Tab-separated table of C-alpha atoms in Angstrom:
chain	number	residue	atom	x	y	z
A	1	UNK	CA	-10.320	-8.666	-1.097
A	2	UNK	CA	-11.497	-11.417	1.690
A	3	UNK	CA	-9.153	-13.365	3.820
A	4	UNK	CA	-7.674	-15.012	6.623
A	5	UNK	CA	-4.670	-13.631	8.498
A	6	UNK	CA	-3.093	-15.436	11.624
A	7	UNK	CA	-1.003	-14.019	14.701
A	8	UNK	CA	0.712	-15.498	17.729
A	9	UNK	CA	-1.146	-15.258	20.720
A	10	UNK	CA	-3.028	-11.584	21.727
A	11	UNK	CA	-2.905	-10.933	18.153
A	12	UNK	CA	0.709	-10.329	17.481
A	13	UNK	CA	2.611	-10.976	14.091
A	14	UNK	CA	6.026	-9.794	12.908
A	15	UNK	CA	6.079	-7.552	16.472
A	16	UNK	CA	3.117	-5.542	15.266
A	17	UNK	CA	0.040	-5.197	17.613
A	18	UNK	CA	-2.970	-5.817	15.911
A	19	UNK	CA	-6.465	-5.330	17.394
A	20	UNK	CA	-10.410	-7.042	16.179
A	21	UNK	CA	-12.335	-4.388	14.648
A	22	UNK	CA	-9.603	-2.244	13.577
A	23	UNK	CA	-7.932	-1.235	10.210
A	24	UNK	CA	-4.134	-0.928	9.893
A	25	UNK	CA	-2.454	1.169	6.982
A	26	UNK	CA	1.156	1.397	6.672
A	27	UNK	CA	3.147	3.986	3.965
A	28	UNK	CA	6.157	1.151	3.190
A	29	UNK	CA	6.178	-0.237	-0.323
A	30	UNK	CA	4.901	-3.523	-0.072
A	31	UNK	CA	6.598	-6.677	-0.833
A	32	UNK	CA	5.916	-10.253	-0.236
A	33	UNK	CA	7.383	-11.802	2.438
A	34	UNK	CA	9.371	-8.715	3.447
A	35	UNK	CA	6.681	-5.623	4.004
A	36	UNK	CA	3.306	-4.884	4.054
A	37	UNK	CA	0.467	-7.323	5.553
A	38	UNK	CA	0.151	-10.436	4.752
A	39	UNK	CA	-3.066	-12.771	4.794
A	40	UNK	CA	-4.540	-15.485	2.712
A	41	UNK	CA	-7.246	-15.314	0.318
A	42	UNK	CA	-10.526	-16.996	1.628
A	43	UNK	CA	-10.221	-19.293	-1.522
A	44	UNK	CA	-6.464	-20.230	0.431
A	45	UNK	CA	-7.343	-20.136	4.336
A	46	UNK	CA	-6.167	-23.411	5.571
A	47	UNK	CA	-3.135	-22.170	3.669
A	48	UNK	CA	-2.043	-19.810	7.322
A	49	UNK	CA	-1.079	-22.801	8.907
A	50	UNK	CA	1.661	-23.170	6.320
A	51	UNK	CA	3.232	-20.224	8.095
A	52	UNK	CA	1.568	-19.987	11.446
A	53	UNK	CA	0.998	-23.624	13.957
A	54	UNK	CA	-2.539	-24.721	14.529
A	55	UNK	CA	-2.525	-23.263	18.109
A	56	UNK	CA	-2.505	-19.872	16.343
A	57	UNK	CA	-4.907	-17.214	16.407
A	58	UNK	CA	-6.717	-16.215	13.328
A	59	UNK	CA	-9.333	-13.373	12.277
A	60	UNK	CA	-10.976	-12.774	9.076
A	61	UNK	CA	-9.729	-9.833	7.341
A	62	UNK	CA	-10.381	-7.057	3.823
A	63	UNK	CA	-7.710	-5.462	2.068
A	64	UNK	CA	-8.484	-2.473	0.770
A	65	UNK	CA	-4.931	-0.967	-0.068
A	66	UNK	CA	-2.250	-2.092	-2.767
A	67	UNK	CA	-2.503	-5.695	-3.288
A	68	UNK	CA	0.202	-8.253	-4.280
A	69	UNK	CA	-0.574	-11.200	-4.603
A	70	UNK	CA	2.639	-14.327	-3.749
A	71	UNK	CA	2.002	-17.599	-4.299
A	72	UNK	CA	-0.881	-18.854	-1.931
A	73	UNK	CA	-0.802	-15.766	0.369
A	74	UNK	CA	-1.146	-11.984	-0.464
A	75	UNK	CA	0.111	-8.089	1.043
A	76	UNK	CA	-1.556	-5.329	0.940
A	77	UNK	CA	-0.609	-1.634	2.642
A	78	UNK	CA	-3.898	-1.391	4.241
A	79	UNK	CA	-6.125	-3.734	5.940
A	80	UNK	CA	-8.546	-4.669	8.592
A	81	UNK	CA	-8.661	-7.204	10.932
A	82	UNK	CA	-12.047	-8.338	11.434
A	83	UNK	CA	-13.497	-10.744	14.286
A	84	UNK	CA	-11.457	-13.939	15.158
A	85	UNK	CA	-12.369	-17.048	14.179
A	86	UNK	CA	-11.297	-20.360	15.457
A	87	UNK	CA	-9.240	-22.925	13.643
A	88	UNK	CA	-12.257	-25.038	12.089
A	89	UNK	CA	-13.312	-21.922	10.628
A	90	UNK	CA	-10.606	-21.640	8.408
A	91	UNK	CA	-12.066	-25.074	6.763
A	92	UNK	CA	-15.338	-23.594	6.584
A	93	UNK	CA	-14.474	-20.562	5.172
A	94	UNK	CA	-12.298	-21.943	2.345
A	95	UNK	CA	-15.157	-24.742	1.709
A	96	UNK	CA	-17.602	-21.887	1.746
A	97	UNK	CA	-15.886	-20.265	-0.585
A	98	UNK	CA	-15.441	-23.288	-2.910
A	99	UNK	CA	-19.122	-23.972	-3.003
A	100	UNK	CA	-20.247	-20.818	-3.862
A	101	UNK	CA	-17.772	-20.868	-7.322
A	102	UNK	CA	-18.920	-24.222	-8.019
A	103	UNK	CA	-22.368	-23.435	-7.967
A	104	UNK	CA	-21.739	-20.006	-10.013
A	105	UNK	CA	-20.208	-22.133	-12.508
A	106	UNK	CA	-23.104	-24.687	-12.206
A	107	UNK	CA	-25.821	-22.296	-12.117
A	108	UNK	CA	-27.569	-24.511	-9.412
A	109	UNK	CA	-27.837	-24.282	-5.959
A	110	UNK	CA	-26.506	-27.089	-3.448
């Protein structure tokens, strides 16, 4: 599953050191908002700046672990943190994203 996570500055969220590039696995039991990694869905990314300000950082990111989904965001035990993206991205991603169902649904291109 596709996403958006973001961090405070240097890529930092929750204490944990994340890193571009990298996957991340953790053995806890996930659990939304408690444990595990959290991110939003691409089909939710303006949704991080519920949680994080728009001064954030943010990075595209794939689960491939356990995945819970919680209201608009979603855990998982293992995932990696892509490039990051800046905070206009986050619009084009989720628009992106709509399109693409749309026209599925449609059967047209736009």
């Amino acid at each position: 599953m596709k996403g958006v996570k973001a961090f405070n500055k240097g890529l930092k969220c929750m204490d944990f050191q994340y890193e571009e590039n990298k996957t991340f696995e953790t053995s806890e039991q996930i659990k939304p908002c408690n444990s595990g990694f959290h991110f939003c869905k691409e089909e939710h990314a303006i949704s991080v700046l519920n949680y994080y300000p728009p001064n954030s950082e943010f990075a595209k990111v794939e689960a491939f672990g356990e995945i819970m989904e919680h209201e608009d965001k979603v855990v998982t035990n293992k995932i990696n943190i892509g490039c990051k993206i800046k905070l206009g991205d986050l619009f084009k991603i989720q628009f992106d994203f709509i399109r693409s169902k749309v026209t599925e649904l449609c059967g047209k291109s736009t």
